Amino acid sequence: MAETRSERVAQWSEHADQLCDDGESVERRVDLENATVVVTNRRVMTFVPDADGPEFRHAERPNVGTVSVETVDRFRRLCWGIAAAFVGVGLLEAARAVSFVDYVPASGLQDTGPFPGSTAIERLVDGALSAIETVLLVLDWGVLLSGVGALVVAVALVWRYVRSRSRRIVLRVRGGNDIVVPVSRADLETDLIAEIETAIRPKAASESASASMGASTLEESADIDGGRDEGLRDDPHDDERARTDRPDAEWLGDEESG
């Protein structure tokens, strides 16, 4: 029994026929270094053990468009990562250099001396200043945490950029999400992409094969007809053989000459 996800996906890829519906059969199986593509007479199945999303994807063959090798959004992720890093550094520098709490003024009512109702006004002003100080303190922490968050996002984007540098096979699916399959340099050198493309579209190959078979059949028919025509031509030695075989018979040629 499989112990890991990769082993379970590998087992399913080896028994893809169990996933076929009634009347469906496996026509071609292409084993890549990090994935498996199975083409049936109805669908295209992909098994990717280490995929970030679903490890098993399938699509109806008529809905599968182009099959290409792409490196999607690699440079864009790097640019976004650099921009996020600049924003994070800027926010951290602002949080270090500026403290919004320091801009909260003192009430100043203690220097004016007591007057009727001063205690209530002093409490009201102190409460308002305390609320403003709390808001500015939250703003200070917000700037600091935003800077840290921007740096984390920058690191994540750069990491995804590094991971996305490997090439991928993209199967364009009309009316659905595209199917992405990882591909290695060895897979590209063995021309497996063309094999997948041919497997998905077998009609083009069968038509060319039928055309070549038809051409060869016509050539053979022409050769046979040519042989028959040559056999039907008059042989100059036939007259001599006829005279030898029938010496007592009147020969038409002699009769005409006489």
Coordinates of C-alpha atoms in Angstrom, one line a residue:
M1 CA 0.0 0.0 0.0
A2 CA 1.3 3.5 -0.9
E3 CA 2.6 5.5 2.0
T4 CA 2.9 9.0 0.4
R5 CA 0.8 11.1 -1.9
S6 CA 3.3 10.7 -4.7
E7 CA 3.1 7.0 -4.5
R8 CA -0.7 7.0 -4.5
V9 CA -0.8 9.3 -7.6
A10 CA 1.8 7.1 -9.3
Q11 CA -0.3 4.0 -8.6
W12 CA -3.4 5.7 -10.1
S13 CA -1.4 6.7 -13.2
E14 CA -0.4 3.1 -13.7
H15 CA -4.0 2.0 -13.4
A16 CA -5.6 4.8 -15.4
D17 CA -7.9 2.4 -17.1
Q18 CA -9.8 2.1 -13.9
L19 CA -10.8 5.7 -14.2
C20 CA -12.3 5.2 -17.7
D21 CA -16.0 5.4 -18.2
D22 CA -18.0 2.8 -20.2
G23 CA -16.8 2.7 -23.7
E24 CA -13.6 4.6 -22.9
S25 CA -10.2 3.1 -23.4
V26 CA -6.6 4.3 -23.0
E27 CA -4.9 5.1 -26.3
R28 CA -1.6 6.6 -25.3
R29 CA 0.4 7.0 -22.1
V30 CA 3.3 9.5 -21.9
D31 CA 5.5 9.3 -18.9
L32 CA 7.3 12.5 -18.1
E33 CA 10.0 12.9 -15.4
N34 CA 7.6 14.5 -12.9
A35 CA 4.2 13.7 -14.3
T36 CA 2.2 11.3 -16.5
V37 CA -0.2 12.2 -19.3
V38 CA -2.8 9.6 -20.3
V39 CA -4.9 10.1 -23.5
T40 CA -8.0 8.0 -23.9
N41 CA -10.5 8.0 -26.8
R42 CA -12.5 10.7 -25.0
R43 CA -10.3 12.6 -22.4
V44 CA -6.9 13.8 -21.5
M45 CA -5.8 12.8 -18.0
T46 CA -2.8 14.3 -16.1
F47 CA -1.2 12.9 -12.9
V48 CA 1.2 15.3 -11.2
P49 CA 2.3 14.0 -7.8
D50 CA 3.9 17.2 -6.5
A51 CA 1.3 19.7 -7.8
D52 CA 0.3 22.7 -5.8
G53 CA -3.3 22.2 -6.7
P54 CA -5.2 19.1 -7.8
E55 CA -2.9 16.2 -8.5
F56 CA -5.3 14.7 -11.0
R57 CA -6.8 16.7 -13.8
H58 CA -8.8 15.7 -16.9
A59 CA -10.5 17.4 -19.8
E60 CA -12.5 16.4 -22.8
R61 CA -10.3 16.0 -25.9
P62 CA -12.4 18.4 -28.1
N63 CA -11.9 21.1 -25.4
V64 CA -8.1 20.9 -25.4
G65 CA -6.6 23.5 -27.6
T66 CA -2.9 24.1 -28.0
V67 CA -0.1 22.2 -26.2
S68 CA 2.9 24.5 -25.5
V69 CA 5.9 24.9 -23.3
E70 CA 5.6 28.1 -21.3
T71 CA 7.2 30.0 -18.4
V72 CA 4.3 32.1 -17.2
D73 CA 4.7 35.3 -15.3
R74 CA 8.3 34.7 -14.1
F75 CA 9.6 38.2 -14.6
R76 CA 6.3 39.7 -13.4
R77 CA 6.6 37.9 -10.0
L78 CA 10.2 39.2 -9.7
C79 CA 9.1 42.8 -10.4
W80 CA 6.3 42.6 -7.9
G81 CA 8.7 41.1 -5.3
I82 CA 11.2 43.9 -5.8
A83 CA 8.4 46.5 -5.5
A84 CA 7.1 44.9 -2.3
A85 CA 10.6 44.9 -0.9
F86 CA 11.0 48.6 -1.6
V87 CA 7.6 49.3 0.1
G88 CA 8.5 47.2 3.1
V89 CA 11.9 48.9 3.6
G90 CA 10.3 52.3 3.2
L91 CA 7.6 51.6 5.8
L92 CA 10.1 50.2 8.3
E93 CA 12.2 53.2 7.9
A94 CA 9.2 55.5 8.4
A95 CA 8.2 53.5 11.5
R96 CA 11.7 53.9 12.9
A97 CA 12.1 57.6 12.1
V98 CA 8.6 58.9 12.9
S99 CA 6.5 58.3 16.0
F100 CA 3.0 59.7 15.6
V101 CA 2.4 59.5 19.3
D102 CA 4.9 62.2 19.9
Y103 CA 2.7 64.7 18.0
V104 CA -0.1 64.4 20.7
P105 CA -0.1 67.7 22.6
A106 CA -0.5 68.1 26.3
S107 CA -3.8 69.5 27.6
G108 CA -2.2 72.6 29.3
L109 CA -5.2 73.1 31.5
Q110 CA -3.1 72.5 34.7
D111 CA -1.3 75.9 34.2
T112 CA -4.5 78.0 33.9
G113 CA -5.5 77.4 37.5
P114 CA -8.8 76.2 38.8
F115 CA -12.0 77.8 37.5
P116 CA -15.7 76.7 37.6
G117 CA -16.1 73.6 35.6
S118 CA -12.4 73.2 34.9
T119 CA -12.4 69.6 36.2
A120 CA -15.0 68.4 33.8
I121 CA -13.3 70.2 30.8
E122 CA -9.9 68.8 31.8
R123 CA -11.4 65.3 31.9
L124 CA -13.0 65.8 28.5
V125 CA -9.8 67.1 27.0
D126 CA -7.7 64.4 28.5
G127 CA -10.1 61.7 27.2
A128 CA -9.9 63.2 23.7
L129 CA -6.1 63.4 23.8
S130 CA -5.9 59.8 25.1
A131 CA -8.1 58.6 22.3
I132 CA -6.0 60.5 19.7
E133 CA -2.8 59.0 21.3
T134 CA -4.3 55.5 21.1
V135 CA -5.2 56.0 17.4
L136 CA -1.7 57.3 16.6
L137 CA -0.1 54.4 18.5
V138 CA -2.2 52.0 16.5
L139 CA -1.0 53.9 13.4
D140 CA 2.6 53.5 14.4
W141 CA 2.2 49.8 14.9
G142 CA 0.2 49.6 11.6
V143 CA 3.1 51.1 9.7
L144 CA 5.6 48.8 11.4
L145 CA 3.5 45.7 10.7
S146 CA 2.8 46.8 7.2
G147 CA 6.5 47.1 6.5
V148 CA 7.1 43.6 7.9
G149 CA 4.2 42.2 5.9
A150 CA 5.5 43.8 2.7
L151 CA 8.9 42.2 3.2
V152 CA 7.2 38.8 3.8
V153 CA 5.2 39.2 0.6
A154 CA 8.4 40.2 -1.2
V155 CA 10.2 37.1 0.0
A156 CA 7.3 34.9 -1.0
L157 CA 7.1 36.4 -4.5
V158 CA 10.9 36.0 -5.0
W159 CA 10.6 32.4 -3.9
R160 CA 7.8 31.7 -6.3
Y161 CA 9.8 33.3 -9.0
V162 CA 12.7 31.0 -8.3
R163 CA 10.4 28.0 -8.3
S164 CA 8.6 29.0 -11.5
R165 CA 11.8 29.2 -13.4
S166 CA 11.3 25.5 -14.5
R167 CA 9.4 25.1 -17.7
R168 CA 5.8 23.8 -17.8
I169 CA 3.6 22.2 -20.4
V170 CA 0.3 24.1 -20.6
L171 CA -2.7 22.5 -22.1
R172 CA -5.2 25.2 -23.1
V173 CA -8.7 24.1 -22.1
R174 CA -11.6 26.0 -23.7
G175 CA -14.2 26.9 -21.2
G176 CA -12.2 25.7 -18.2
N177 CA -8.9 26.1 -16.3
D178 CA -5.8 25.3 -18.2
I179 CA -3.9 22.1 -17.3
V180 CA -0.3 22.7 -16.2
V181 CA 2.2 19.9 -16.2
P182 CA 5.8 20.3 -15.1
V183 CA 8.4 19.3 -17.7
S184 CA 12.2 18.8 -17.4
R185 CA 15.0 19.4 -19.9
A186 CA 15.2 15.7 -20.5
D187 CA 11.5 15.6 -21.5
L188 CA 12.1 18.4 -24.0
E189 CA 15.1 16.7 -25.5
T190 CA 13.1 13.5 -26.1
D191 CA 10.4 15.5 -28.0
L192 CA 7.6 14.2 -25.7
I193 CA 5.6 17.4 -26.3
A194 CA 5.1 16.5 -29.9
E195 CA 4.1 13.0 -28.8
I196 CA 1.4 14.4 -26.5
E197 CA 0.2 16.7 -29.2
T198 CA -0.1 13.8 -31.7
A199 CA -1.9 11.7 -29.1
I200 CA -4.5 14.3 -28.4
R201 CA -5.1 14.8 -32.1
P202 CA -4.9 11.3 -33.7
K203 CA -7.2 12.2 -36.6
A204 CA -4.5 14.2 -38.4
A205 CA -2.1 11.3 -38.1
S206 CA -4.6 8.7 -39.3
E207 CA -5.6 10.8 -42.2
S208 CA -2.0 11.2 -43.3
A209 CA -1.5 7.4 -42.9
S210 CA -4.7 6.8 -44.9
A211 CA -3.5 9.1 -47.6
S212 CA -0.1 7.4 -47.8
M213 CA -1.8 4.0 -47.9
G214 CA -4.1 5.2 -50.7
A215 CA -1.2 6.5 -52.7
S216 CA 0.7 3.2 -52.4
T217 CA -2.5 1.3 -53.3
L218 CA -2.8 3.4 -56.5
E219 CA 0.8 2.8 -57.4
E220 CA 0.4 -0.9 -57.0
S221 CA -2.8 -0.8 -59.1
A222 CA -1.0 1.1 -61.8
D223 CA 1.9 -1.4 -61.8
I224 CA -0.5 -4.3 -62.1
D225 CA -2.4 -2.6 -64.9
G226 CA 0.8 -1.8 -66.7
G227 CA 1.9 -5.4 -66.5
R228 CA -1.4 -6.5 -67.9
D229 CA -1.1 -4.1 -70.8
E230 CA 2.4 -5.3 -71.6
G231 CA 1.1 -8.9 -71.5
L232 CA -1.6 -8.0 -74.0
R233 CA 0.8 -6.5 -76.5
D234 CA 1.7 -8.5 -79.7
D235 CA 4.8 -10.5 -79.3
P236 CA 6.7 -10.8 -82.6
H237 CA 7.9 -14.3 -81.7
D238 CA 4.3 -15.6 -81.3
D239 CA 4.0 -16.1 -85.0
E240 CA 7.1 -18.2 -85.2
R241 CA 6.0 -20.4 -82.3
A242 CA 2.6 -20.9 -83.9
R243 CA 4.2 -22.0 -87.2
T244 CA 6.4 -24.5 -85.3
D245 CA 3.6 -25.9 -83.3
R246 CA 1.3 -26.3 -86.4
P247 CA 3.4 -27.0 -89.5
D248 CA 0.5 -28.4 -91.6
A249 CA -1.9 -25.5 -90.8
E250 CA -2.3 -22.7 -93.3
W251 CA -0.8 -19.6 -91.9
L252 CA -2.8 -16.5 -92.3
G253 CA 0.2 -14.4 -93.1
D254 CA 1.3 -16.7 -95.9
E255 CA -2.2 -16.8 -97.3
E256 CA -2.4 -13.1 -97.3
S257 CA 1.0 -12.8 -99.0
G258 CA 0.0 -15.4 -101.6

